[in-house]
mmCIF file of C-alpha atoms and ligand atoms in Angstrom:
data_model
loop_
_atom_site.group_PDB
_atom_site.id
_atom_site.type_symbol
_atom_site.label_atom_id
_atom_site.label_comp_id
_atom_site.label_asym_id
_atom_site.label_seq_id
_atom_site.Cartn_x
_atom_site.Cartn_y
_atom_site.Cartn_z
ATOM 1 C CA MET A 1 -70.824 -57.112 16.504
ATOM 2 C CA TYR A 2 -68.214 -59.654 15.437
ATOM 3 C CA THR A 3 -65.417 -57.258 14.669
ATOM 4 C CA CYS A 4 -61.775 -58.000 15.347
ATOM 5 C CA LEU A 5 -60.719 -54.654 13.907
ATOM 6 C CA LYS A 6 -60.188 -52.035 16.562
ATOM 7 C CA LYS A 7 -59.713 -48.301 16.597
ATOM 8 C CA HIS A 8 -56.397 -47.020 15.311
ATOM 9 C CA GLN A 9 -55.522 -45.776 18.793
ATOM 10 C CA TYR A 10 -55.672 -49.346 20.071
ATOM 11 C CA TYR A 11 -52.859 -50.453 17.765
ATOM 12 C CA GLU A 12 -50.803 -47.370 18.533
ATOM 13 C CA ASN A 13 -51.110 -48.023 22.236
ATOM 14 C CA LEU A 14 -50.264 -51.682 21.811
ATOM 15 C CA TYR A 15 -47.203 -50.921 19.704
ATOM 16 C CA ASP A 16 -45.950 -48.267 22.102
ATOM 17 C CA LYS A 17 -46.573 -50.521 25.053
ATOM 18 C CA LEU A 18 -44.354 -53.200 23.506
ATOM 19 C CA THR A 19 -41.722 -50.574 22.732
ATOM 20 C CA ILE A 20 -41.754 -49.377 26.326
ATOM 21 C CA GLU A 21 -41.536 -52.914 27.693
ATOM 22 C CA SER A 22 -38.605 -53.728 25.467
ATOM 23 C CA ALA A 23 -36.870 -50.451 26.329
ATOM 24 C CA ARG A 24 -37.341 -51.014 30.048
ATOM 25 C CA ARG A 25 -35.757 -54.449 29.736
ATOM 26 C CA GLY A 26 -32.881 -52.924 27.772
ATOM 27 C CA MET A 27 -32.441 -50.182 30.353
ATOM 28 C CA THR A 28 -32.047 -52.784 33.104
ATOM 29 C CA HIS A 29 -29.017 -54.165 31.279
ATOM 30 C CA TYR A 30 -27.698 -50.730 30.527
ATOM 31 C CA ASP A 31 -28.098 -49.511 34.111
ATOM 32 C CA LYS A 32 -26.299 -52.579 35.394
ATOM 33 C CA PHE A 33 -23.484 -52.047 32.925
ATOM 34 C CA TYR A 34 -23.285 -48.382 33.891
ATOM 35 C CA ALA A 35 -23.078 -49.207 37.599
ATOM 36 C CA ASP A 36 -20.403 -51.880 37.065
ATOM 37 C CA PHE A 37 -18.514 -49.536 34.808
ATOM 38 C CA GLU A 38 -18.554 -46.755 37.364
ATOM 39 C CA ASN A 39 -17.464 -49.087 40.168
ATOM 40 C CA LYS A 40 -14.455 -50.308 38.244
ATOM 41 C CA LEU A 41 -13.152 -46.908 37.247
ATOM 42 C CA PRO A 42 -10.026 -45.672 38.976
ATOM 43 C CA LYS A 43 -11.035 -43.344 41.817
ATOM 44 C CA VAL A 44 -9.803 -40.176 40.172
ATOM 45 C CA GLU A 45 -11.462 -40.862 36.851
ATOM 46 C CA LYS A 46 -14.842 -39.402 36.059
ATOM 47 C CA ILE A 47 -17.487 -41.418 34.253
ATOM 48 C CA ASP A 48 -18.330 -38.616 31.855
ATOM 49 C CA LYS A 49 -14.768 -38.336 30.550
ATOM 50 C CA PRO A 50 -14.944 -38.518 26.707
ATOM 51 C CA GLY A 51 -13.533 -42.049 26.314
ATOM 52 C CA ASN A 52 -15.903 -43.391 28.940
ATOM 53 C CA ALA A 53 -18.901 -41.572 27.538
ATOM 54 C CA PHE A 54 -18.070 -43.064 24.156
ATOM 55 C CA LEU A 55 -18.084 -46.614 25.511
ATOM 56 C CA LEU A 56 -21.285 -45.989 27.419
ATOM 57 C CA ASN A 57 -22.924 -44.611 24.300
ATOM 58 C CA ILE A 58 -21.927 -47.673 22.309
ATOM 59 C CA PHE A 59 -23.356 -49.904 24.988
ATOM 60 C CA TYR A 60 -26.492 -47.803 25.187
ATOM 61 C CA MET A 61 -27.071 -48.102 21.446
ATOM 62 C CA GLU A 62 -26.521 -51.857 21.601
ATOM 63 C CA THR A 63 -28.902 -52.433 24.491
ATOM 64 C CA VAL A 64 -31.581 -49.788 23.904
ATOM 65 C CA GLY A 65 -30.934 -47.121 21.270
ATOM 66 C CA ASN A 66 -30.855 -49.152 18.065
ATOM 67 C CA GLU A 67 -33.982 -51.029 19.062
ATOM 68 C CA LEU A 68 -35.804 -47.748 19.763
ATOM 69 C CA LEU A 69 -34.849 -46.418 16.349
ATOM 70 C CA ASP A 70 -35.900 -49.637 14.627
ATOM 71 C CA ARG A 71 -39.216 -49.654 16.402
ATOM 72 C CA TYR A 72 -39.759 -46.001 15.626
ATOM 73 C CA GLU A 73 -39.092 -46.583 11.942
ATOM 74 C CA ASN A 74 -41.253 -49.705 11.697
ATOM 75 C CA ARG A 75 -44.165 -48.383 13.742
ATOM 76 C CA ASP A 76 -46.505 -47.467 10.890
ATOM 77 C CA SER A 77 -45.856 -50.560 8.838
ATOM 78 C CA LYS A 78 -46.342 -52.865 11.830
ATOM 79 C CA ILE A 79 -49.591 -51.130 12.778
ATOM 80 C CA GLN A 80 -50.779 -51.439 9.165
ATOM 81 C CA GLU A 81 -49.899 -55.126 9.261
ATOM 82 C CA TRP A 82 -51.964 -55.625 12.420
ATOM 83 C CA ILE A 83 -54.882 -53.741 10.894
ATOM 84 C CA ARG A 84 -54.755 -55.842 7.738
ATOM 85 C CA ARG A 85 -54.604 -58.998 9.830
ATOM 86 C CA ASP A 86 -57.684 -58.002 11.835
ATOM 87 C CA GLN A 87 -59.525 -56.892 8.702
ATOM 88 C CA ALA A 88 -58.823 -60.291 7.182
ATOM 89 C CA LYS A 89 -60.198 -61.949 10.319
ATOM 90 C CA ASP A 90 -63.347 -59.849 10.107
ATOM 91 C CA GLU A 91 -63.669 -60.767 6.471
ATOM 92 C CA GLN A 92 -63.262 -64.438 7.319
ATOM 93 C CA ILE A 93 -65.895 -64.201 10.045
ATOM 94 C CA SER A 94 -68.418 -62.220 8.045
ATOM 95 C CA SER A 95 -68.163 -64.418 4.966
ATOM 96 C CA ALA A 96 -68.455 -67.700 6.892
ATOM 97 C CA ARG A 97 -71.728 -69.609 6.329
ATOM 98 C CA LEU A 98 -72.901 -72.888 7.752
ATOM 99 C CA PRO A 99 -73.267 -75.460 4.949
ATOM 100 C CA GLU A 100 -76.662 -76.665 6.117
ATOM 101 C CA GLU A 101 -79.375 -75.822 8.592
ATOM 102 C CA PRO A 102 -78.091 -77.042 11.957
ATOM 103 C CA SER A 103 -80.080 -78.917 14.554
ATOM 104 C CA CYS A 104 -80.001 -78.124 18.261
ATOM 105 C CA HIS A 105 -77.496 -80.292 20.173
ATOM 106 C CA HIS A 106 -80.035 -80.642 22.980
ATOM 107 C CA CYS A 107 -83.559 -81.011 21.505
ATOM 108 C CA HIS A 108 -82.563 -81.714 17.872
ATOM 109 C CA LYS A 109 -85.043 -79.165 16.523
ATOM 110 C CA GLN A 110 -84.149 -76.618 13.877
ATOM 111 C CA GLY A 111 -84.624 -72.898 13.487
ATOM 112 C CA LEU A 112 -81.609 -71.858 15.594
ATOM 113 C CA ARG A 113 -80.544 -68.229 15.696
ATOM 114 C CA ILE A 114 -76.884 -67.186 15.361
ATOM 115 C CA ILE A 115 -75.845 -65.272 18.451
ATOM 116 C CA ASP A 116 -72.083 -65.160 17.952
ATOM 117 C CA LYS A 117 -69.349 -65.933 15.485
ATOM 118 C CA SER A 118 -65.723 -66.036 16.527
ATOM 119 C CA LEU A 119 -62.355 -67.276 15.363
ATOM 120 C CA MET A 120 -60.857 -70.176 17.248
ATOM 121 C CA HIS A 121 -58.225 -72.814 16.834
ATOM 122 C CA ARG A 122 -59.880 -76.142 16.362
ATOM 123 C CA GLY A 123 -56.897 -78.172 17.554
ATOM 124 C CA GLU A 124 -56.820 -78.941 21.233
ATOM 125 C CA THR A 125 -53.290 -77.726 21.618
ATOM 126 C CA TYR A 126 -52.390 -74.422 20.132
ATOM 127 C CA GLU A 127 -50.097 -74.835 17.191
ATOM 128 C CA ILE A 128 -48.867 -72.078 14.984
ATOM 129 C CA ASP A 129 -49.905 -73.819 11.769
ATOM 130 C CA ASP A 130 -53.348 -74.654 13.075
ATOM 131 C CA PRO A 131 -55.417 -72.036 11.263
ATOM 132 C CA GLU A 132 -58.178 -70.222 13.045
ATOM 133 C CA GLU A 133 -61.647 -71.255 11.985
ATOM 134 C CA VAL A 134 -65.007 -69.632 12.503
ATOM 135 C CA LEU A 135 -67.102 -71.068 15.308
ATOM 136 C CA PHE A 136 -70.843 -70.315 15.249
ATOM 137 C CA MET A 137 -72.770 -70.043 18.477
ATOM 138 C CA LEU A 138 -76.519 -70.565 18.031
ATOM 139 C CA ARG A 139 -79.436 -70.288 20.397
ATOM 140 C CA CYS A 140 -82.339 -72.709 20.182
ATOM 141 C CA PRO A 141 -85.757 -70.959 20.378
ATOM 142 C CA HIS A 142 -87.385 -74.213 21.561
ATOM 143 C CA CYS A 143 -85.209 -75.204 24.510
ATOM 144 C CA ASP A 144 -83.307 -71.940 24.891
ATOM 145 C CA LYS A 145 -79.937 -73.735 24.977
ATOM 146 C CA ASN A 146 -76.839 -72.973 22.944
ATOM 147 C CA SER A 147 -75.215 -75.138 20.313
ATOM 148 C CA ALA A 148 -71.905 -74.476 18.615
ATOM 149 C CA PHE A 149 -70.743 -75.497 15.142
ATOM 150 C CA TRP A 150 -67.563 -75.021 13.125
ATOM 151 C CA GLU A 151 -68.044 -73.355 9.774
ATOM 152 C CA ASP A 152 -67.898 -76.728 7.976
ATOM 153 C CA GLY A 153 -70.917 -77.883 10.002
ATOM 154 C CA THR A 154 -69.042 -80.060 12.501
ATOM 155 C CA PRO A 155 -70.583 -79.724 15.956
ATOM 156 C CA TRP A 156 -68.275 -78.284 18.558
ATOM 157 C CA LYS A 157 -67.246 -80.886 21.067
ATOM 158 C CA THR A 158 -66.417 -80.047 24.603
ATOM 159 C CA LYS A 159 -64.829 -82.520 26.873
ATOM 160 C CA PRO A 160 -67.543 -83.171 29.426
ATOM 161 C CA ILE A 161 -66.520 -81.879 32.812
ATOM 162 C CA VAL A 162 -66.676 -84.569 35.421
ATOM 163 C CA CYS A 163 -66.100 -84.595 39.142
ATOM 164 C CA PRO A 164 -62.365 -85.022 39.859
ATOM 165 C CA ASN A 165 -63.184 -87.238 42.837
ATOM 166 C CA CYS A 166 -65.669 -89.741 41.442
ATOM 167 C CA GLN A 167 -65.825 -89.013 37.696
ATOM 168 C CA SER A 168 -69.590 -88.441 37.889
ATOM 169 C CA GLU A 169 -71.507 -85.801 36.039
ATOM 170 C CA VAL A 170 -71.580 -82.300 37.443
ATOM 171 C CA THR A 171 -74.051 -79.435 37.322
ATOM 172 C CA HIS A 172 -72.844 -75.856 37.010
ATOM 173 C CA LYS A 173 -73.811 -72.352 37.969
ATOM 174 C CA THR A 174 -72.315 -69.242 36.445
ATOM 175 C CA SER A 175 -71.836 -65.965 38.211
ATOM 176 C CA LYS A 176 -70.469 -62.919 36.583
ATOM 177 C CA THR A 177 -68.949 -59.785 38.061
ATOM 178 C CA LYS A 178 -67.248 -56.880 36.334
ATOM 179 C CA LYS A 179 -63.891 -58.467 36.954
ATOM 180 C CA ALA A 180 -64.494 -62.178 36.413
ATOM 181 C CA ILE A 181 -66.772 -64.987 35.413
ATOM 182 C CA THR A 182 -66.928 -67.818 37.924
ATOM 183 C CA ILE A 183 -68.407 -71.175 37.078
ATOM 184 C CA THR A 184 -69.165 -73.321 40.089
ATOM 185 C CA TYR A 185 -69.486 -77.058 39.439
ATOM 186 C CA THR A 186 -71.222 -79.425 41.792
ATOM 187 C CA CYS A 187 -70.973 -83.185 41.545
ATOM 188 C CA THR A 188 -74.311 -84.950 41.195
ATOM 189 C CA ALA A 189 -73.039 -87.987 43.099
ATOM 190 C CA CYS A 190 -70.690 -86.912 45.907
ATOM 191 C CA LYS A 191 -71.706 -83.226 45.986
ATOM 192 C CA HIS A 192 -68.065 -82.144 45.657
ATOM 193 C CA SER A 193 -67.950 -78.566 44.479
ATOM 194 C CA PHE A 194 -65.204 -76.780 42.540
ATOM 195 C CA ASN A 195 -64.975 -73.688 40.430
ATOM 196 C CA ASP A 196 -63.338 -72.231 37.386
ATOM 197 C CA LYS A 197 -62.600 -68.536 37.279
ATOM 198 C CA MET A 198 -62.003 -66.452 34.188
ATOM 199 C CA ASN A 199 -60.551 -63.025 34.753
ATOM 200 C CA LEU A 200 -62.048 -60.325 32.583
ATOM 201 C CA THR A 201 -59.510 -57.656 33.443
ATOM 202 C CA ASN A 202 -56.301 -57.997 31.579
ATOM 203 C CA LYS A 203 -53.426 -58.543 33.967
ATOM 204 C CA ASP A 204 -51.158 -56.364 31.851
ATOM 205 C CA GLU A 205 -53.520 -53.489 32.143
ATOM 206 C CA LYS A 206 -52.779 -52.743 35.724
ATOM 207 C CA SER A 207 -52.013 -49.101 36.061
ATOM 208 C CA ASP A 208 -48.654 -47.923 34.822
ATOM 209 C CA PRO A 209 -48.025 -44.417 36.145
ATOM 210 C CA GLU A 210 -44.806 -44.104 34.141
ATOM 211 C CA PHE A 211 -46.465 -45.046 30.852
ATOM 212 C CA GLU A 212 -47.012 -41.602 29.330
ATOM 213 C CA LYS A 213 -43.649 -40.308 30.477
ATOM 214 C CA ASP A 214 -41.869 -43.383 29.113
ATOM 215 C CA ARG A 215 -43.857 -43.239 25.909
ATOM 216 C CA HIS A 216 -42.769 -39.658 25.323
ATOM 217 C CA HIS A 217 -39.157 -40.732 25.744
ATOM 218 C CA PHE A 218 -38.862 -44.273 24.367
ATOM 219 C CA CYS A 219 -41.260 -43.790 21.454
ATOM 220 C CA LEU A 220 -39.113 -40.815 20.458
ATOM 221 C CA GLN A 221 -41.858 -38.222 20.762
ATOM 222 C CA ASP A 222 -39.240 -36.102 22.485
ATOM 223 C CA LYS A 223 -37.829 -34.258 19.516
ATOM 224 C CA GLU A 224 -34.454 -33.483 20.991
ATOM 225 C CA PHE A 225 -33.846 -37.054 22.166
ATOM 226 C CA HIS A 226 -35.088 -38.331 18.835
ATOM 227 C CA GLU A 227 -32.533 -36.225 16.959
ATOM 228 C CA ARG A 228 -29.717 -37.117 19.312
ATOM 229 C CA LEU A 229 -30.393 -40.841 18.888
ATOM 230 C CA PHE A 230 -30.543 -40.662 15.107
ATOM 231 C CA LYS A 231 -27.280 -38.750 15.056
ATOM 232 C CA MET A 232 -25.622 -41.212 17.384
ATOM 233 C CA ARG A 233 -26.573 -44.158 15.209
ATOM 234 C CA HIS A 234 -25.448 -42.334 12.110
ATOM 235 C CA ASP A 235 -22.096 -41.482 13.688
ATOM 236 C CA PHE A 236 -21.481 -45.034 14.827
ATOM 237 C CA ILE A 237 -22.328 -46.465 11.423
ATOM 238 C CA GLU A 238 -20.024 -43.937 9.808
ATOM 239 C CA MET A 239 -17.295 -44.756 12.279
ATOM 240 C CA ALA A 240 -17.634 -48.467 11.650
ATOM 241 C CA ARG A 241 -17.497 -47.837 7.920
ATOM 242 C CA LEU A 242 -14.343 -45.752 8.246
ATOM 243 C CA GLY A 243 -12.826 -48.316 10.561
ATOM 244 C CA LYS A 244 -13.507 -51.043 8.043
ATOM 245 C CA GLN A 245 -12.087 -48.948 5.253
ATOM 246 C CA PHE A 246 -9.007 -48.183 7.302
ATOM 247 C CA LYS A 247 -8.506 -51.853 8.081
ATOM 248 C CA GLU A 248 -8.931 -52.815 4.440
ATOM 249 C CA LYS A 249 -6.302 -50.275 3.411
ATOM 250 C CA GLU A 250 -4.016 -51.522 6.128
ATOM 251 C CA ASN A 251 -4.424 -55.163 5.126
ATOM 252 C CA ASN A 252 -3.975 -54.393 1.439
ATOM 253 C CA LYS A 253 -1.254 -51.816 1.836
ATOM 254 C CA TYR A 254 0.774 -53.414 -0.983
ATOM 255 C CA LEU A 255 -2.159 -52.879 -3.369
ATOM 256 C CA TYR A 256 -2.496 -49.233 -2.451
ATOM 257 C CA ASP A 257 1.245 -48.708 -2.653
ATOM 258 C CA ALA A 258 1.284 -50.234 -6.129
ATOM 259 C CA MET A 259 -1.646 -48.010 -7.107
ATOM 260 C CA LYS A 260 0.303 -44.991 -5.915
ATOM 261 C CA GLU A 261 3.388 -46.050 -7.823
ATOM 262 C CA MET A 262 1.461 -46.656 -11.010
ATOM 263 C CA LYS A 263 2.221 -43.954 -13.592
ATOM 264 C CA LYS A 264 -0.757 -41.870 -14.620
ATOM 265 C CA PRO A 265 0.318 -40.136 -17.809
ATOM 266 C CA LYS A 266 -1.731 -37.241 -19.173
ATOM 267 C CA ILE A 267 -3.109 -37.627 -22.689
ATOM 268 C CA ALA A 268 -0.259 -35.656 -24.270
ATOM 269 C CA GLU A 269 2.289 -37.879 -22.551
ATOM 270 C CA LEU A 270 0.829 -40.923 -24.291
ATOM 271 C CA THR A 271 2.492 -39.778 -27.474
ATOM 272 C CA THR A 272 5.846 -39.466 -25.712
ATOM 273 C CA ILE A 273 5.497 -42.974 -24.383
ATOM 274 C CA LEU A 274 3.997 -44.686 -27.402
ATOM 275 C CA ALA A 275 5.545 -43.007 -30.460
ATOM 276 C CA PRO A 276 9.168 -44.074 -29.758
ATOM 277 C CA ALA A 277 8.131 -47.603 -28.751
ATOM 278 C CA LEU A 278 6.061 -48.058 -31.879
ATOM 279 C CA GLU A 279 8.759 -46.596 -34.054
ATOM 280 C CA LYS A 280 11.180 -49.206 -32.746
ATOM 281 C CA ALA A 281 8.697 -51.859 -33.861
ATOM 282 C CA GLY A 282 8.397 -50.337 -37.317
ATOM 283 C CA TYR A 283 5.243 -48.231 -37.005
ATOM 284 C CA ILE A 284 5.256 -44.616 -38.133
ATOM 285 C CA ASP A 285 3.078 -41.479 -38.053
ATOM 286 C CA PHE A 286 1.591 -42.197 -34.608
ATOM 287 C CA SER A 287 -1.182 -39.816 -33.621
ATOM 288 C CA LEU A 288 -3.985 -39.549 -31.097
ATOM 289 C CA ASP A 289 -7.657 -38.820 -31.835
ATOM 290 C CA LYS A 290 -9.757 -36.374 -29.887
ATOM 291 C CA PRO A 291 -10.425 -37.937 -26.469
ATOM 292 C CA GLU A 292 -13.944 -39.075 -25.544
ATOM 293 C CA ILE A 293 -14.690 -37.885 -22.033
ATOM 294 C CA GLY A 294 -17.292 -39.985 -20.272
ATOM 295 C CA LYS A 295 -17.230 -41.913 -17.022
ATOM 296 C CA ASP A 296 -13.781 -42.940 -18.182
ATOM 297 C CA VAL A 297 -11.532 -41.158 -20.632
ATOM 298 C CA VAL A 298 -11.129 -43.033 -23.895
ATOM 299 C CA VAL A 299 -8.763 -41.949 -26.635
ATOM 300 C CA GLY A 300 -8.254 -43.457 -30.056
ATOM 301 C CA PHE A 301 -4.855 -43.676 -31.741
ATOM 302 C CA ASN A 302 -3.608 -44.559 -35.176
ATOM 303 C CA CYS A 303 -0.387 -45.199 -37.035
ATOM 304 C CA LEU A 304 0.925 -46.663 -40.240
ATOM 305 C CA ASP A 305 2.837 -49.878 -40.652
ATOM 306 C CA GLY A 306 6.279 -48.845 -41.945
ATOM 307 C CA GLU A 307 7.203 -52.367 -42.954
ATOM 308 C CA ASN A 308 5.534 -53.235 -46.219
ATOM 309 C CA ASP A 309 6.178 -56.972 -46.191
ATOM 310 C CA ARG A 310 4.316 -57.553 -42.865
ATOM 311 C CA ASN A 311 0.850 -59.117 -43.233
ATOM 312 C CA ASP A 312 -2.232 -57.733 -41.475
ATOM 313 C CA ARG A 313 -2.440 -60.437 -38.777
ATOM 314 C CA ASP A 314 1.182 -60.118 -37.752
ATOM 315 C CA SER A 315 1.007 -56.346 -37.856
ATOM 316 C CA GLU A 316 -2.069 -56.218 -35.593
ATOM 317 C CA LYS A 317 -0.547 -58.707 -33.166
ATOM 318 C CA LEU A 318 2.754 -56.887 -32.877
ATOM 319 C CA LEU A 319 1.141 -53.481 -32.441
ATOM 320 C CA LYS A 320 -1.114 -54.833 -29.708
ATOM 321 C CA LYS A 321 1.794 -56.350 -27.842
ATOM 322 C CA THR A 322 3.938 -53.236 -28.244
ATOM 323 C CA VAL A 323 1.195 -50.961 -26.899
ATOM 324 C CA GLU A 324 0.501 -53.277 -24.003
ATOM 325 C CA ILE A 325 4.125 -53.444 -22.944
ATOM 326 C CA ALA A 326 4.636 -49.680 -23.323
ATOM 327 C CA LEU A 327 1.639 -48.915 -21.093
ATOM 328 C CA GLU A 328 2.191 -51.753 -18.634
ATOM 329 C CA ASP A 329 3.164 -49.599 -15.652
ATOM 330 C CA THR A 330 0.548 -46.928 -16.359
ATOM 331 C CA ASN A 331 -3.169 -46.683 -15.730
ATOM 332 C CA TRP A 332 -3.916 -46.804 -19.482
ATOM 333 C CA ARG A 333 -5.037 -50.000 -21.178
ATOM 334 C CA LEU A 334 -5.819 -51.025 -24.723
ATOM 335 C CA MET A 335 -9.574 -51.503 -25.038
ATOM 336 C CA SER A 336 -11.008 -54.928 -25.698
ATOM 337 C CA ASP A 337 -12.083 -54.050 -29.256
ATOM 338 C CA GLY A 338 -8.374 -54.374 -30.068
ATOM 339 C CA ILE A 339 -6.522 -53.161 -33.157
ATOM 340 C CA SER A 340 -7.932 -52.860 -36.615
ATOM 341 C CA TYR A 341 -5.833 -52.962 -39.750
ATOM 342 C CA ARG A 342 -6.653 -51.744 -43.301
ATOM 343 C CA LEU A 343 -4.028 -51.387 -45.994
ATOM 344 C CA GLY A 344 -1.282 -50.656 -43.495
ATOM 345 C CA TYR A 345 -3.386 -48.163 -41.497
ATOM 346 C CA LEU A 346 -3.850 -49.315 -37.892
ATOM 347 C CA ASN A 347 -6.006 -47.916 -35.165
ATOM 348 C CA GLY A 348 -7.211 -48.812 -31.678
ATOM 349 C CA ARG A 349 -8.529 -47.239 -28.479
ATOM 350 C CA LEU A 350 -7.024 -46.677 -25.058
ATOM 351 C CA ARG A 351 -8.855 -46.247 -21.776
ATOM 352 C CA ALA A 352 -7.608 -44.527 -18.642
ATOM 353 C CA TYR A 353 -8.478 -46.090 -15.291
ATOM 354 C CA GLU A 354 -8.827 -43.309 -12.741
ATOM 355 C CA HIS A 355 -11.204 -44.415 -10.021
ATOM 356 C CA GLU A 356 -9.706 -46.079 -6.974
ATOM 357 C CA GLU A 357 -11.748 -49.260 -7.424
ATOM 358 C CA ASP A 358 -10.651 -49.566 -11.084
ATOM 359 C CA LEU A 359 -7.016 -48.942 -10.264
ATOM 360 C CA LYS A 360 -7.230 -51.564 -7.579
ATOM 361 C CA LYS A 361 -8.611 -54.035 -10.098
ATOM 362 C CA LEU A 362 -5.707 -53.277 -12.467
ATOM 363 C CA VAL A 363 -3.191 -53.974 -9.733
ATOM 364 C CA GLU A 364 -5.027 -57.113 -8.691
ATOM 365 C CA ARG A 365 -5.010 -58.318 -12.273
ATOM 366 C CA ASP A 366 -1.267 -57.688 -12.471
ATOM 367 C CA ILE A 367 -0.798 -59.736 -9.331
ATOM 368 C CA LYS A 368 -2.896 -62.559 -10.748
ATOM 369 C CA THR A 369 -0.948 -62.650 -13.991
ATOM 370 C CA GLY A 370 2.313 -62.547 -12.051
ATOM 371 C CA LYS A 371 3.435 -59.144 -13.310
ATOM 372 C CA LEU A 372 3.404 -57.886 -9.743
ATOM 373 C CA LYS A 373 4.429 -59.961 -6.788
ATOM 374 C CA LYS A 374 2.242 -59.985 -3.708
ATOM 375 C CA PRO A 375 4.391 -59.445 -0.636
ATOM 376 C CA ASP A 376 4.236 -61.888 2.256
ATOM 377 C CA ILE A 377 2.237 -60.132 4.908
ATOM 378 C CA PRO A 378 1.875 -61.457 8.407
ATOM 379 C CA LYS A 379 -1.711 -62.511 9.053
ATOM 380 C CA SER A 380 -3.537 -60.047 11.226
ATOM 381 C CA ASP A 381 -6.665 -61.079 13.029
ATOM 382 C CA SER A 382 -9.444 -60.085 10.721
ATOM 383 C CA GLY A 383 -12.218 -60.270 13.299
ATOM 384 C CA PRO A 384 -14.389 -57.282 14.204
ATOM 385 C CA ARG A 385 -12.801 -54.347 15.942
ATOM 386 C CA LYS A 386 -12.939 -54.668 19.691
ATOM 387 C CA LEU A 387 -12.752 -52.167 22.453
ATOM 388 C CA LYS A 388 -12.057 -53.026 26.038
ATOM 389 C CA ALA A 389 -14.359 -51.696 28.723
ATOM 390 C CA PRO A 390 -12.748 -50.889 32.077
ATOM 391 C CA ASP A 391 -14.066 -54.148 33.497
ATOM 392 C CA GLY A 392 -12.230 -56.094 30.810
ATOM 393 C CA THR A 393 -15.285 -57.062 28.776
ATOM 394 C CA ASP A 394 -15.039 -56.747 25.038
ATOM 395 C CA ILE A 395 -17.223 -54.307 23.205
ATOM 396 C CA ILE A 396 -17.484 -55.358 19.614
ATOM 397 C CA LEU A 397 -17.983 -52.672 17.056
HETATM 398 ZN ZN1 ZN B 1 -83.120 -77.039 21.447
HETATM 399 ZN ZN1 ZN B 2 -68.196 -86.575 42.765
#
């Protein structure tokens, strides 16, 4: 009797109705754009030429398509949210109790019978943070009049209706038809009569012959259209991603060039690079361990200190520096665990940077430490990519 919760179909219809309304608004913009676009084309050019179709598709997605996809994807969760909201309202209504036995507003007797409970805003003006509260409507068995109370027991106050001409009291008569309730007020003093009409039919529910057809289309029940739209969004996202990537590469060309120029020696070549360099610094018997192949390739190395009067600290330090310099222009780096030294036996680990992001970081680090110089590049506008429509308006990707 007091339920706010409605049948599932109700929420589906409501959601789809909002989708259709939003899509129709979007289509008005799109149709206008299409017409303007067509008018401004050179006479010989056709609107469905690939470049034009591309621009129109972008504009379509911006004005209608993306919204349709969003609404399609959020339909179930929004409907669930509405259902939960109405269930909570029902729960609030059904659990509400009056704190004490109320007395009739009119004859002050007790024993009233609850005839309705509903949720209302108590504030006179509707405010979003004014929570809805349960209002009880009770019928008095003694005088047969109604009294209303808020769930905390406060009587419901109505502003008394007075005659607009002489401010006197009025009497009222109610008449009800299928479509409306009309209350006719008559002034007790000057007999002025006026009425208040409440429409029972929802204005929005006037017939909409296009509804089912539009629902099939805009709510993506049309499988082919549904697939086409998803693909279009996917393609545009992919295109924007590639465009961004392209722009990044263009702006950081010097980084990518340096990455290309960086030497990427194979494991065997490490010996050719390192052994002679270490020998020059007085280290002998250089050899590599078996490589560890994981996300990155790591390979250990070892050698002996050929100079007997060098202490462990100095030996470690010099080896570290020598390795670092020898591998400077390669994608190999000494790992942070450094060099260990025992009785003239030294070992350490090297890591190869192979992934583009890692290589980029290496180059960036070299630029930071001044090993590489960043070239002066003229500033390009780094705003979003723009396309020009035939009418000169910008389409931002
Ligand atoms: Zn009463
Ligand atoms: Zn009057």
